[in-house]
CSV table of C-alpha atoms in Angstrom, one decimal:
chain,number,residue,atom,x,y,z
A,284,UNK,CA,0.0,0.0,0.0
A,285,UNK,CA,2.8,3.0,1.2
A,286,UNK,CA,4.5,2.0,-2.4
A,287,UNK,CA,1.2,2.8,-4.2
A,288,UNK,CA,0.6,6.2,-2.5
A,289,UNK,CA,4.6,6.4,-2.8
A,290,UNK,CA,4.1,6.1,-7.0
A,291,UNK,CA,1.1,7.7,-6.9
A,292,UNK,CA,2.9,10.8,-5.0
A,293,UNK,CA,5.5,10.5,-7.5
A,294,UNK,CA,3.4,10.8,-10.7
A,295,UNK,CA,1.2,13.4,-9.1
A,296,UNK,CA,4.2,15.6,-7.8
A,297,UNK,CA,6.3,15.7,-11.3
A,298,UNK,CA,2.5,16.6,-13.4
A,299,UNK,CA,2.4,19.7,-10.2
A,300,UNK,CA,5.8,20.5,-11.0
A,301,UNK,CA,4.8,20.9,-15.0
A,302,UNK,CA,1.9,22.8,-13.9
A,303,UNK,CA,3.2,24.5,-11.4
A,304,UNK,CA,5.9,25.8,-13.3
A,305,UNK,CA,3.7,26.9,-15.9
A,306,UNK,CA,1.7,29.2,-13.7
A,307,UNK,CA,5.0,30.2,-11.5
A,308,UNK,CA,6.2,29.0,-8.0
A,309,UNK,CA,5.4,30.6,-5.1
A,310,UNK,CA,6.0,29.9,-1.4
A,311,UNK,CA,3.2,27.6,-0.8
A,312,UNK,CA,3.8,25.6,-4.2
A,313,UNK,CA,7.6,24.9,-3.0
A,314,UNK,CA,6.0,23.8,0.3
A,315,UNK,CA,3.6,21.0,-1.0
A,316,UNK,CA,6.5,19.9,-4.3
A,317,UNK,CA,8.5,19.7,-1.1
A,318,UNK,CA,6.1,17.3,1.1
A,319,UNK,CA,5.7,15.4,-1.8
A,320,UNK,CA,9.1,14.8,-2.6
A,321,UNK,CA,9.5,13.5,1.0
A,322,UNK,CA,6.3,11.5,0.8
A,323,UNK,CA,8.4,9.7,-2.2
A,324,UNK,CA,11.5,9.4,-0.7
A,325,UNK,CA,10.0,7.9,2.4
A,326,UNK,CA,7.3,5.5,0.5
A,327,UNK,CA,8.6,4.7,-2.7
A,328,UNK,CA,12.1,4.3,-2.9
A,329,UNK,CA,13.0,0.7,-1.6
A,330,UNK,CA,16.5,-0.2,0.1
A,331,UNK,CA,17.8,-2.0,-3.0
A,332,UNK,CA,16.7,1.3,-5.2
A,333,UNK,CA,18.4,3.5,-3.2
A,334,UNK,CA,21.8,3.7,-5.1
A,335,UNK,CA,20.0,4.1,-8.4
A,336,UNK,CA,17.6,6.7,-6.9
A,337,UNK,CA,20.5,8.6,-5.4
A,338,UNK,CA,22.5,8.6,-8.7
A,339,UNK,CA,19.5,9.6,-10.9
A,340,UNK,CA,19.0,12.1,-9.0
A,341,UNK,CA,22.2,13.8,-8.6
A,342,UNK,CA,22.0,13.6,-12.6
A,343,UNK,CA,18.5,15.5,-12.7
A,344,UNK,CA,20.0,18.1,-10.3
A,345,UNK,CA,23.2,18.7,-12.8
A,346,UNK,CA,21.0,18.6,-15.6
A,347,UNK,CA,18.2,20.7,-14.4
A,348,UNK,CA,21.0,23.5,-12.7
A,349,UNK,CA,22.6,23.2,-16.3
A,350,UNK,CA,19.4,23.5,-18.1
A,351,UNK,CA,18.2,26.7,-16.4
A,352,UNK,CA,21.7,28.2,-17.7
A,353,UNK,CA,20.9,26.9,-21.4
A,354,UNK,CA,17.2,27.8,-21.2
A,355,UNK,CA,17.6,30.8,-19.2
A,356,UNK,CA,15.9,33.0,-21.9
A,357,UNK,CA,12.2,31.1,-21.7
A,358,UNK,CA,11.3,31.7,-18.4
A,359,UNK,CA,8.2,28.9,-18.2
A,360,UNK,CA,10.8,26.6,-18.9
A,361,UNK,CA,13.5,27.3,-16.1
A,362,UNK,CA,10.2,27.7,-13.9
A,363,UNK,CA,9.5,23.4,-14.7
A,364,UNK,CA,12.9,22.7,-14.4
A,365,UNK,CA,12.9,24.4,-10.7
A,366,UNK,CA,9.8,22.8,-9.7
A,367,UNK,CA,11.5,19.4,-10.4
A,368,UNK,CA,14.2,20.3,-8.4
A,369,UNK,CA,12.4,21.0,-5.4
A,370,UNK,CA,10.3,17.6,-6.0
A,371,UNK,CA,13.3,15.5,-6.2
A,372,UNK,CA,15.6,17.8,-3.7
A,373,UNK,CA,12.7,16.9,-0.7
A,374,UNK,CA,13.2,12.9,-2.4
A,375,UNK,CA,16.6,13.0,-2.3
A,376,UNK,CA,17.5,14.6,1.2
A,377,UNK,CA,14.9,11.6,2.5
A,378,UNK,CA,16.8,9.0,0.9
A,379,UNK,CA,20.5,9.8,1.7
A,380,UNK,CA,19.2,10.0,5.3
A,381,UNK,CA,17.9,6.5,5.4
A,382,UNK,CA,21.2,5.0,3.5
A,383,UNK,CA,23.2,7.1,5.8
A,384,UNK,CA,21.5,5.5,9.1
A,385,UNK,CA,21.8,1.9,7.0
A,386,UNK,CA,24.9,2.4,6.6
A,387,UNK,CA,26.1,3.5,10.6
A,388,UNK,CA,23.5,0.7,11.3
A,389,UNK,CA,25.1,-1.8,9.7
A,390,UNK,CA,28.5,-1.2,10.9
């Protein structure tokens, strides 16, 4: 069940981020991409997907800081790309906590 909300939470967070970045981002639109981006990293990201997770999303971080550089000139465009950030960046910061306390845990 928490890895069907956690894919659900997912899919709903990256369409908000499109949408989101269409209309602009505002305080309370970082706040809920942010909850939902720890609502994924809590729910959906299994123990044995945690190395992919972690290195797909230090890709989409490089990529999307890159992009804003390329794209800098459309402004809807670096909006998307900074909603995604924020989606994965509350993901991420869940994930690399719970490998982190694996990893004292185990030791």
């Amino acid at each position: 069940m928490a890895n069907l909300i956690g894919r659900w939470a997912f899919l709903i967070g990256v369409i908000l981020a499109v949408i989101f970045g269409l209309v602009g981002v505002n305080q309370t639109i970082v706040i809920v991409l942010l909850i939902l981006g720890l609502v994924i990293g809590l729910l959906n990201v299994t123990e044995r997907e945690t190395h992919s997770m972690l290195l797909s999303a230090v890709a989409l971080v490089i990529v999307t800081a890159l992009g804003r550089d390329v794209v800098a000139s459309i402004p809807v465009v670096v909006n998307i790309l900074n909603a995604i950030l924020i989606l994965v960046v509350g993901a991420t910061i869940i994930v690399a906590l719970k490998e982190m306390f694996h990893i004292t845990k185990t030791r």
